[in-house]
CSV table of C-alpha atoms and ligand atoms in Angstrom, one decimal:
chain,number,residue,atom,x,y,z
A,15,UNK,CA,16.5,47.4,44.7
A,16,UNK,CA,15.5,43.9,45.1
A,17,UNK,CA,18.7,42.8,43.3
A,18,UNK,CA,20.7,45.0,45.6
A,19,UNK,CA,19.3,43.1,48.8
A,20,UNK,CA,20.4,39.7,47.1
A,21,UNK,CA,23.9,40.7,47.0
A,22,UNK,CA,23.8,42.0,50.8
A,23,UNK,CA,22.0,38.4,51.4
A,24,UNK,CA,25.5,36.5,49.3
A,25,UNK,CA,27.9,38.6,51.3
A,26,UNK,CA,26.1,38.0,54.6
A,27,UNK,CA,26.4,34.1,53.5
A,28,UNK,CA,29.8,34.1,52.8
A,29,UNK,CA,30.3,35.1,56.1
A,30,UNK,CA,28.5,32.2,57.6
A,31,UNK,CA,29.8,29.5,55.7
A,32,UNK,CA,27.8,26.4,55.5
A,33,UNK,CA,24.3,27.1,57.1
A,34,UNK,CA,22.5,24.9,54.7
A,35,UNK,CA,18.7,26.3,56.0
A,36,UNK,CA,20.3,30.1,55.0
A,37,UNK,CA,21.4,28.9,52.3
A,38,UNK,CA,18.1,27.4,50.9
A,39,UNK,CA,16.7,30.7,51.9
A,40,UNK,CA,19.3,32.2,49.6
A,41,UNK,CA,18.9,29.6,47.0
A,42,UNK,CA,15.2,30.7,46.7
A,43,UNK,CA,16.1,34.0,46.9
A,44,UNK,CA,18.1,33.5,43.8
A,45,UNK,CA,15.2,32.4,42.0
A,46,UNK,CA,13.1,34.7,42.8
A,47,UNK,CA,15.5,37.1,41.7
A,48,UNK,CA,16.4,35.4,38.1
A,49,UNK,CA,12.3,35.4,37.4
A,50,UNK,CA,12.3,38.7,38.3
A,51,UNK,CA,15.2,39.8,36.3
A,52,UNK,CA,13.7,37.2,33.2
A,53,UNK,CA,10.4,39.1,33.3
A,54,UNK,CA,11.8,42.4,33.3
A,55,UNK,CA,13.9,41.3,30.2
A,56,UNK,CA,10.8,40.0,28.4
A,57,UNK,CA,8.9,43.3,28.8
A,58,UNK,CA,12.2,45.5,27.3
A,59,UNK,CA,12.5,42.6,25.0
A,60,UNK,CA,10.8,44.5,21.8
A,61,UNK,CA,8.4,47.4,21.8
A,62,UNK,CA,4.6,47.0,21.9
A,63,UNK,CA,3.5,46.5,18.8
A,64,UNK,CA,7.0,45.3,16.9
A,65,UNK,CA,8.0,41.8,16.3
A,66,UNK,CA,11.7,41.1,17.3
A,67,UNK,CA,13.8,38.3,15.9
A,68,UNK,CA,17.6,38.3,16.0
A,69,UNK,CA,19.1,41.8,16.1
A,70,UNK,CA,15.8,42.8,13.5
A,71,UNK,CA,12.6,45.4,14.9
A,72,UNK,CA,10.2,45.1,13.1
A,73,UNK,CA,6.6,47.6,13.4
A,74,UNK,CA,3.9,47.6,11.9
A,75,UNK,CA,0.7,50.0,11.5
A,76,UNK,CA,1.8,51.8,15.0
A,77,UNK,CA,0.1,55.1,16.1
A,78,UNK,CA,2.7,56.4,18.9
A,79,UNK,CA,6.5,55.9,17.9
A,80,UNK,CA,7.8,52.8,19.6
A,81,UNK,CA,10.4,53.2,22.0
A,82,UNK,CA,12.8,51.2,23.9
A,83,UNK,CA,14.3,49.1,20.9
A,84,UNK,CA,16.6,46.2,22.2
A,85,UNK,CA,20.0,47.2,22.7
A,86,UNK,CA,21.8,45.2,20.2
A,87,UNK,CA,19.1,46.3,17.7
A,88,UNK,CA,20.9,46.2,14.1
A,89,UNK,CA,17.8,46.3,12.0
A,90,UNK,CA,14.7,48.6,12.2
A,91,UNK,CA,11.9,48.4,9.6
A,92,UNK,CA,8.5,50.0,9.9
A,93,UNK,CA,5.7,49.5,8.2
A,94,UNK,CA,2.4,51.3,7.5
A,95,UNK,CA,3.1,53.5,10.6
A,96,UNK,CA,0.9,56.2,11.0
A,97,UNK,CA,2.5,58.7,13.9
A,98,UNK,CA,2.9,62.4,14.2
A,99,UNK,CA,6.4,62.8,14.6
A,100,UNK,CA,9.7,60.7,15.1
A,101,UNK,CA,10.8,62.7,18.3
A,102,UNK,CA,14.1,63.8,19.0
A,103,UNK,CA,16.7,61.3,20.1
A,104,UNK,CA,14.7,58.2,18.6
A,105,UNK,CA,17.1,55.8,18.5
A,106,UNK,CA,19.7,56.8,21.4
A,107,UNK,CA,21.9,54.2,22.4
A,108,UNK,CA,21.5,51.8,19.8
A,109,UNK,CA,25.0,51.3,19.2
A,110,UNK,CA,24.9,48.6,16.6
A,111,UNK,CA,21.8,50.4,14.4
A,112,UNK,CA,22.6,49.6,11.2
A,113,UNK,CA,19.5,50.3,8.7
A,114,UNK,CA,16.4,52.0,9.4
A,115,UNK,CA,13.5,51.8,6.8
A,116,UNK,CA,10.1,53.3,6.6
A,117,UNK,CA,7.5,52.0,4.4
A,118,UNK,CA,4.2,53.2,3.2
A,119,UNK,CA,3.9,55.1,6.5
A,120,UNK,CA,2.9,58.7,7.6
A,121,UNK,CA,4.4,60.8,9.7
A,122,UNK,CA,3.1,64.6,10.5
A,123,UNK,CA,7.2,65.5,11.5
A,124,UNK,CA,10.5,64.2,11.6
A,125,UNK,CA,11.6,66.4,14.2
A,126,UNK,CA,15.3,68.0,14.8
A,127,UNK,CA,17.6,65.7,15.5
A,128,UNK,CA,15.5,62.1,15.0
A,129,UNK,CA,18.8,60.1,14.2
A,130,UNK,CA,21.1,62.3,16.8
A,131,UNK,CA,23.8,59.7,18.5
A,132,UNK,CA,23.8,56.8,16.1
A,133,UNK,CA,27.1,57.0,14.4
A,134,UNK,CA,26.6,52.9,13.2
A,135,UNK,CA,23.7,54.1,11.4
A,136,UNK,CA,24.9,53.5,7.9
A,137,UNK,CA,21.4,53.1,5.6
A,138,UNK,CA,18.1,55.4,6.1
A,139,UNK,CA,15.2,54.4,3.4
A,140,UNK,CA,11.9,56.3,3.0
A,141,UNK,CA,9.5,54.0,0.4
A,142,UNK,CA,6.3,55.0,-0.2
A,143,UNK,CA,6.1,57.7,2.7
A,144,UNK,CA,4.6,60.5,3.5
A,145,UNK,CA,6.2,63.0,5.3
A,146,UNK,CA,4.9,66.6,6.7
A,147,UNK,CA,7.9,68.2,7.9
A,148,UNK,CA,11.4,67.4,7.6
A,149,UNK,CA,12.6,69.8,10.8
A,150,UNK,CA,15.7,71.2,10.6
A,151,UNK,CA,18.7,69.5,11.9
A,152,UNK,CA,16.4,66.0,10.8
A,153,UNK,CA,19.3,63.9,9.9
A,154,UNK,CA,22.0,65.4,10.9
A,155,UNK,CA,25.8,64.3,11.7
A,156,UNK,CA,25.6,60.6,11.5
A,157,UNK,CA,29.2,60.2,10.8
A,158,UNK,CA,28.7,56.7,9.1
A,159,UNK,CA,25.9,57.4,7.3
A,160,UNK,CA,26.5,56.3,3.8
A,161,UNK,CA,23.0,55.8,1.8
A,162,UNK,CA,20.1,57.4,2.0
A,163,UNK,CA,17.0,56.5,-0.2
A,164,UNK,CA,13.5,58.7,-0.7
A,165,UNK,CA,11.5,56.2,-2.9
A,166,UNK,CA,8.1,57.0,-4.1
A,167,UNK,CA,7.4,59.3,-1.0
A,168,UNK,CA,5.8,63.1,-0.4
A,169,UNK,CA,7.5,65.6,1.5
A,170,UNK,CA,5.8,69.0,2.1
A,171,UNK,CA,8.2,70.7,3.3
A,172,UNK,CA,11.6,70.2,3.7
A,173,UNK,CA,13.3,73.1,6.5
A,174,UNK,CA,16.3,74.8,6.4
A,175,UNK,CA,19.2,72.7,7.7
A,176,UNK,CA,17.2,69.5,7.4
A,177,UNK,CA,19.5,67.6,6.1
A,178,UNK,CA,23.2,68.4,7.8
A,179,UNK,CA,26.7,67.6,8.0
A,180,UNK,CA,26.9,64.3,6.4
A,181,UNK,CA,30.3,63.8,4.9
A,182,UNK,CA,30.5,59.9,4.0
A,183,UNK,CA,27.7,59.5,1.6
A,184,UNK,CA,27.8,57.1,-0.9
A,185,UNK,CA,24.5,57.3,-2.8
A,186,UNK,CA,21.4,59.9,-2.1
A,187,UNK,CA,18.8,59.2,-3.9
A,188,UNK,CA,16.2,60.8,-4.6
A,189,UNK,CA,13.5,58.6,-7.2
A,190,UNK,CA,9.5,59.5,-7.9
A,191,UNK,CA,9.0,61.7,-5.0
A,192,UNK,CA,6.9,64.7,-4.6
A,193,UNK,CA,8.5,67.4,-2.7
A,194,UNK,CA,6.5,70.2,-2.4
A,195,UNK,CA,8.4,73.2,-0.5
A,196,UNK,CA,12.3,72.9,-0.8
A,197,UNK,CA,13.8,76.2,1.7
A,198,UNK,CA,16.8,78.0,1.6
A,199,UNK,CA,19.8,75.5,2.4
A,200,UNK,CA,18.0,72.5,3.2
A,201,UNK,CA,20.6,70.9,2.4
A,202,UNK,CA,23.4,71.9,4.0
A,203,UNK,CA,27.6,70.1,4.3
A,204,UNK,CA,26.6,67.4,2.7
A,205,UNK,CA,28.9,65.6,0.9
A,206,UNK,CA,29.6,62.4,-0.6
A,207,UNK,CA,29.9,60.2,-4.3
A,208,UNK,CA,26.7,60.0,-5.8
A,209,UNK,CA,23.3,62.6,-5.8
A,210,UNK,CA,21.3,61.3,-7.8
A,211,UNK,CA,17.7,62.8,-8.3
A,212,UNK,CA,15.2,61.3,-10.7
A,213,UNK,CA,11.2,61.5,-11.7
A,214,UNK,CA,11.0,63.8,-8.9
A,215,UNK,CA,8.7,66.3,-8.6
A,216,UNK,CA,9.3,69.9,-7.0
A,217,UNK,CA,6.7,72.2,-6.8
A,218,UNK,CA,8.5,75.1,-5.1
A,219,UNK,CA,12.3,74.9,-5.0
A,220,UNK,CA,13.4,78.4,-2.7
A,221,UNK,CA,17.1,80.3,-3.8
A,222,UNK,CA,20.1,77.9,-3.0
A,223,UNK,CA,18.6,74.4,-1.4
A,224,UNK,CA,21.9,72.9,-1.0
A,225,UNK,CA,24.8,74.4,-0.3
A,226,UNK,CA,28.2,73.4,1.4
A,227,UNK,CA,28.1,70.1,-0.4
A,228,UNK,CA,30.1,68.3,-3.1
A,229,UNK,CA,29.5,65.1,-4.5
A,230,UNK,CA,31.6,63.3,-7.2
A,231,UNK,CA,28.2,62.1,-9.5
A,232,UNK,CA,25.2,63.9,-10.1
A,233,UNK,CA,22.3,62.4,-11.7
A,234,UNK,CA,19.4,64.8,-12.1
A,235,UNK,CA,17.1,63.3,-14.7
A,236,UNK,CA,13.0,63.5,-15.3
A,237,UNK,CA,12.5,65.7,-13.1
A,238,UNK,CA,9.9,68.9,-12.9
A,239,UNK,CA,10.6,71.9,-11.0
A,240,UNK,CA,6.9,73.4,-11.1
A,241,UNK,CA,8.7,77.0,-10.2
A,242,UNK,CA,12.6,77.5,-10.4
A,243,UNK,CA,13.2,80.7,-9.1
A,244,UNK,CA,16.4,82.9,-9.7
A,245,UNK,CA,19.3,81.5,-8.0
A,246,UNK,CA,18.5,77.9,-7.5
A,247,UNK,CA,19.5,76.1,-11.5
A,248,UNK,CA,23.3,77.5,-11.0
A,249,UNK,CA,23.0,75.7,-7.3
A,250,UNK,CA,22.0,72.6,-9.0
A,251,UNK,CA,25.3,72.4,-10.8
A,252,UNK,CA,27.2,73.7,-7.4
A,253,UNK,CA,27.1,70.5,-6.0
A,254,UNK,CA,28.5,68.4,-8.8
A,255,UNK,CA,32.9,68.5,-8.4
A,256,UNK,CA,33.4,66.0,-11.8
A,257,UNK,CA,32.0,69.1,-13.7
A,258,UNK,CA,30.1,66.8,-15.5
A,259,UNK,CA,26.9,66.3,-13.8
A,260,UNK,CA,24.2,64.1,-15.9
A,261,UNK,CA,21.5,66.6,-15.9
A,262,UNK,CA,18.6,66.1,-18.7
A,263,UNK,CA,14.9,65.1,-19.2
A,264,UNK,CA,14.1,68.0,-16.5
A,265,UNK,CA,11.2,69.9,-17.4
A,266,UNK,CA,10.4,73.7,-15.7
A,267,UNK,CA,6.9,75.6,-15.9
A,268,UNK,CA,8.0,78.4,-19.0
A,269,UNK,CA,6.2,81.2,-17.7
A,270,UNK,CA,7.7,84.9,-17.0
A,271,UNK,CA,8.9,83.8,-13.9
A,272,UNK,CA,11.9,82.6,-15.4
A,273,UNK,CA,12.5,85.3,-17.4
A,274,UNK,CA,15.9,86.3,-15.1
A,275,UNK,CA,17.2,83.0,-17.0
A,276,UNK,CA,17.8,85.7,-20.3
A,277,UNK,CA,21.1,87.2,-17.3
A,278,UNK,CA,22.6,83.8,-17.0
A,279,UNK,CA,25.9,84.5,-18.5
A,280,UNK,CA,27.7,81.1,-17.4
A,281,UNK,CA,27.9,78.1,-20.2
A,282,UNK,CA,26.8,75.3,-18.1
A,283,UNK,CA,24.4,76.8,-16.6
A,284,UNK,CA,22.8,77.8,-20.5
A,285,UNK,CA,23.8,73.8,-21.4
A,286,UNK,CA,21.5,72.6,-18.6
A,287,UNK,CA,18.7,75.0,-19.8
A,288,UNK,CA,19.0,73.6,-23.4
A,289,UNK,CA,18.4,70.2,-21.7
A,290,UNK,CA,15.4,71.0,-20.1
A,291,UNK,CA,11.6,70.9,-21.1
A,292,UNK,CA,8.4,73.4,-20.7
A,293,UNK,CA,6.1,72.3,-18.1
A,294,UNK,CA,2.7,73.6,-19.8
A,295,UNK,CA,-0.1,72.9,-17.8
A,296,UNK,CA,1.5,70.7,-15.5
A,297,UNK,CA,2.2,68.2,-18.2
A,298,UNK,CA,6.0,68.2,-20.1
A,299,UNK,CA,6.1,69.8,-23.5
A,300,UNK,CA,8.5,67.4,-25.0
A,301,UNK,CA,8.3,69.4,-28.2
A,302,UNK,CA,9.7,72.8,-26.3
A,303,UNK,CA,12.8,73.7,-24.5
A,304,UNK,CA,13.2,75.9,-22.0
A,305,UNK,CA,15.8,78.7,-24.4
A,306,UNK,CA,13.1,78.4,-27.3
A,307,UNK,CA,10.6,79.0,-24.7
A,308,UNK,CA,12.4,82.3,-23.9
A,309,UNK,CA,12.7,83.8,-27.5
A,310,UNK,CA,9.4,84.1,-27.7
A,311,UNK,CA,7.5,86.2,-25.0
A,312,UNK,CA,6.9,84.6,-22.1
A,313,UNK,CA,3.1,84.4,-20.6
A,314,UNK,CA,3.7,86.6,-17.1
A,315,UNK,CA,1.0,87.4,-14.4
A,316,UNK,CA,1.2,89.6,-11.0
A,317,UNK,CA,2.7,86.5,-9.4
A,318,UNK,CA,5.0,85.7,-11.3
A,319,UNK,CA,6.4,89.3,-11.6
A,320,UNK,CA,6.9,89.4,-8.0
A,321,UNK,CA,9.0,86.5,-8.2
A,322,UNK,CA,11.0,88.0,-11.2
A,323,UNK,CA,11.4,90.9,-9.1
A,324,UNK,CA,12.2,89.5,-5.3
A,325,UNK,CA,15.4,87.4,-7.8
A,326,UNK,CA,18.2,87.5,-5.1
A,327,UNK,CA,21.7,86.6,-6.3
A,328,UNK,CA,23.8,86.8,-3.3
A,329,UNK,CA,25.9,84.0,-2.1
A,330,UNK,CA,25.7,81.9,1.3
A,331,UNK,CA,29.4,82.7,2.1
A,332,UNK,CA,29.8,81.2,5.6
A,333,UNK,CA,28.3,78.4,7.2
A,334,UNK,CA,26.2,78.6,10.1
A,335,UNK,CA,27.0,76.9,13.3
A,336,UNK,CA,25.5,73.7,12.9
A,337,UNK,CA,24.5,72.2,16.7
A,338,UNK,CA,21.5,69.9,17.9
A,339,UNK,CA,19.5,71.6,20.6
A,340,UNK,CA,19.8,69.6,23.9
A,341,UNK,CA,16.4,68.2,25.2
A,342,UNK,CA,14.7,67.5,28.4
A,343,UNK,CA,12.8,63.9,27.5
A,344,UNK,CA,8.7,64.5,28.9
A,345,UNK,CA,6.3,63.0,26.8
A,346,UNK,CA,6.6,59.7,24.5
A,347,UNK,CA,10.9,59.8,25.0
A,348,UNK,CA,12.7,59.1,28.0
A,349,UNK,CA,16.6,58.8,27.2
A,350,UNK,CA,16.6,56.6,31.1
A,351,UNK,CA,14.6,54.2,29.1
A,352,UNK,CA,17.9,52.4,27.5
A,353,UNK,CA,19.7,52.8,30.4
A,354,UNK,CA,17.5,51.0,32.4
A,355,UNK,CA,17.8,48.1,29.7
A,356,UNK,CA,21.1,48.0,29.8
A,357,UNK,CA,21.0,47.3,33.4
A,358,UNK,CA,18.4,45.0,33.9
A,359,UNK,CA,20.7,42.7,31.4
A,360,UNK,CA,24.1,43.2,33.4
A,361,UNK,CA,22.1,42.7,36.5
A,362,UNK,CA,20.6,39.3,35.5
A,363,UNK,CA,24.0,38.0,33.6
A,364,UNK,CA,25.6,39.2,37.0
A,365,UNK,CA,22.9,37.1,39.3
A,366,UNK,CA,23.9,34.0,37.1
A,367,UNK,CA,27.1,34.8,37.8
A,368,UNK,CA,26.6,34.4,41.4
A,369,UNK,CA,24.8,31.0,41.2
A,370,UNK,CA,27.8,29.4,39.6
A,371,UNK,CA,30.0,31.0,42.5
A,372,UNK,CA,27.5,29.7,44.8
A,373,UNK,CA,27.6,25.9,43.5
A,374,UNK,CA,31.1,25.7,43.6
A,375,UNK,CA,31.8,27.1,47.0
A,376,UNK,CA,29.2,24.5,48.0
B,419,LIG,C1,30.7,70.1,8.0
B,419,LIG,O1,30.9,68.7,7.9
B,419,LIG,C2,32.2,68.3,8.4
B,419,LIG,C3,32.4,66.9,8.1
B,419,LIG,O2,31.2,66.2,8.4
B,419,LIG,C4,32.3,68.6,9.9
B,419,LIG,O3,33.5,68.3,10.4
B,419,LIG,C5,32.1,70.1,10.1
B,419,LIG,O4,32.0,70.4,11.5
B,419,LIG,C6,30.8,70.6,9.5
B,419,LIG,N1,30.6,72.0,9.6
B,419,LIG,C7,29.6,72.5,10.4
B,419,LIG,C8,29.6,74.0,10.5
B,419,LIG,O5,28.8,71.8,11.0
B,420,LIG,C1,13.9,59.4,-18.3
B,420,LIG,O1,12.8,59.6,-19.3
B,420,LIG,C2,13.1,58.9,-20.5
B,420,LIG,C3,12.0,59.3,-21.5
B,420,LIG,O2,10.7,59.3,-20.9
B,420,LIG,C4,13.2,57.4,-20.3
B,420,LIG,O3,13.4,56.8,-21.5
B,420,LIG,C5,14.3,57.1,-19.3
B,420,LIG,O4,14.3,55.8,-19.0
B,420,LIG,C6,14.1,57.9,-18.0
B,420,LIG,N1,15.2,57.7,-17.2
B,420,LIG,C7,15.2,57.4,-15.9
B,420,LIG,C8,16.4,57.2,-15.2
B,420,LIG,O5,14.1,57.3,-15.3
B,421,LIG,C1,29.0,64.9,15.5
B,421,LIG,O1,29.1,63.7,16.1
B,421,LIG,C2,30.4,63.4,16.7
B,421,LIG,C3,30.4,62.0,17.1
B,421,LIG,O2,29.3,61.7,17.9
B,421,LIG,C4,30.6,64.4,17.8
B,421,LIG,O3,31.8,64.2,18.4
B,421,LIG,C5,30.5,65.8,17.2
B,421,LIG,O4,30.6,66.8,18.2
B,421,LIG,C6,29.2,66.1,16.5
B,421,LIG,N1,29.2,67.3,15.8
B,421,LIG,C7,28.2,68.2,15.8
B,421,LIG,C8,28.4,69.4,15.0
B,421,LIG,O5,27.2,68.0,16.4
């Protein structure tokens, strides 16, 4: 508003040419404007609680998400965060966002659609994180993404569609994470060169994680699936194309709940069994592989015969229409937020502008 009435005042002035007391009066107007415009820069400048240098964010031990992140932003690292949930539409209009990376930080939720609208966003890093919920549609359709990295973190649970229509990845790695529930096509159209997954832990891996998704390397190594049911070790092997996935060290609790693995008829599928260990106890039986495990009888409970029982082998033939939900931004988010940054820099580039004008025409 107050910008607007300085660009009434110029035209009014070029009108009157050479009144030098209107003139003053304008110059100071001028002023008035650029510290207003300067101030108003300084406060969108970097969110509360972050440091900004260069293009770089970064945050440390924050309780609410920060919001508007400078424009040109290329570089977003947090640390020690401790928030409920990344909302929706996080990091909208950050054009140039390059790398985001969490560190040793907690968050209740990474709700659907976290990343939405950064296509620059090319590296996403989780180290040492703890993670409630990975919502569905989490990361979803950032077209450039190329590496993501889950480092020494805990997820609980990871939703169906959480991880979405990336087609451009070159390395997703998985290393000494806990991930606790996996559901039914988490993983979903997700493609790239290398999966690799090692010294993970799984404690409940649901029938067909990942689906729709082909990758040129797979690395599964040292890892324990705590229960394995029917339906998910054939989709370990779906994603691999270079039919020669580097799958070994994995260890799976040998109990009757894997009894359906005596049906598998296909020979990679038996080859990756002959790779893998007993889990007895929660500790790897290095001295027992899974097919010895299942000559002998295997130790069964009411549980685990439900499991054996509830074994599904249907496909996923058709994928779902994948779409992030539009939102109405209450709260924490407000999508005018970047707009209003955007403007408050063209308007105080423009004032400058003006001055120069000004001097000359003088
Ligand atoms: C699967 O991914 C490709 C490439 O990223 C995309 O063009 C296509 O729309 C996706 N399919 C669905 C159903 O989202
Ligand atoms: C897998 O485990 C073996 C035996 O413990 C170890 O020698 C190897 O370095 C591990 N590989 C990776 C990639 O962690
Ligand atoms: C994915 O992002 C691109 C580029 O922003 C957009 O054109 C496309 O509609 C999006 N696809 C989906 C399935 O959301």
């Amino acid at each position: 508003m107050f910008l607007c009435f300085i660009r009434v005042t110029i035209t009014y002035i070029f009108q009157v040419q050479f009144i030098f007391m209107e003139i003053q009066v304008f110059i100071l107007l001028i002023f008035s404007g650029i510290t207003f415009a300067a101030a108003d820069l300084s406060k969108e400048k970097c969110p509360p609680g972050c440091v900004c240098r260069k293009r770089d964010v970064k945050c440390y031990a924050l309780t609410d998400f920060p919001v508007n992140f400078p424009p040109l932003t290329t570089y977003i690292f947090m640390d020690e965060m401790n928030i409920q949930t990344i909302p929706p539409n996080s990091f909208l209009g950050l054009e140039f966002l390059n790398t985001i990376e969490f560190q040793r930080s907690n968050f209740g939720s990474i709700s659907t659609c976290a990343f939405k609208s950064i296509q620059s966003l090319e590296k996403l890093i989780f180290f040492k994180s703890v993670i409630g919920h990975l919502d569905k549609f989490a990361i979803f359709n950032n077209t450039g993404l190329s590496t993501i990295e889950i480092l020494e973190s805990k997820i609980t649970k990871v939703s169906p569609f959480a991880i979405a229509t990336l087609d451009n990845i070159a390395s997703f790695s998985v290393e000494d994470t806990t991930i606790y529930d996996l559901n039914t096509m988490s993983i979903v159209n997700v493609s790239g060169k290398e999966l690799s997954i090692v010294g993970s832990v799984f404690k409940t891996v649901h029938y067909m994680p990942f689906v729709f998704g082909r990758f040129s390397q797979v690395k599964i190594l040292n890892n324990t699936f705590e229960m394995l049911p029917c339906g998910t070790i054939d989709n370990l092997l779906v994603a691999a194309v270079d039919n020669n996935p580097l799958i070994t060290g994995n260890a799976i609790m040998c109990d009757c709940g894997i009894s359906y693995i005596h049906k598998i008829r296909d020979e990679k599928q038996k080859e990756l069994l002959n790779n893998m260990y007993c889990l007895e106890g929660g500790v790897i039986n290095s001295q027992r592989i899974v097919s010895e495990a299942l000559s002998s009888s295997l130790p069964c409970d009411q549980k685990n015969k439900a499991t054996l029982t509830k074994c599904r082998t249907q496909e996923v033939r058709k994928i779902p229409t994948l779409v992030c939900p539009s939102y109405s931004h209450g709260g924490v988010y407000k999508s005018t937020e970047n707009k209003n940054g955007n403007s408050a820099s063209s308007l105080s580039s423009c004032v400058t502008v003006l001055i120069l004008t000004i001097f000359v025409s003088l």
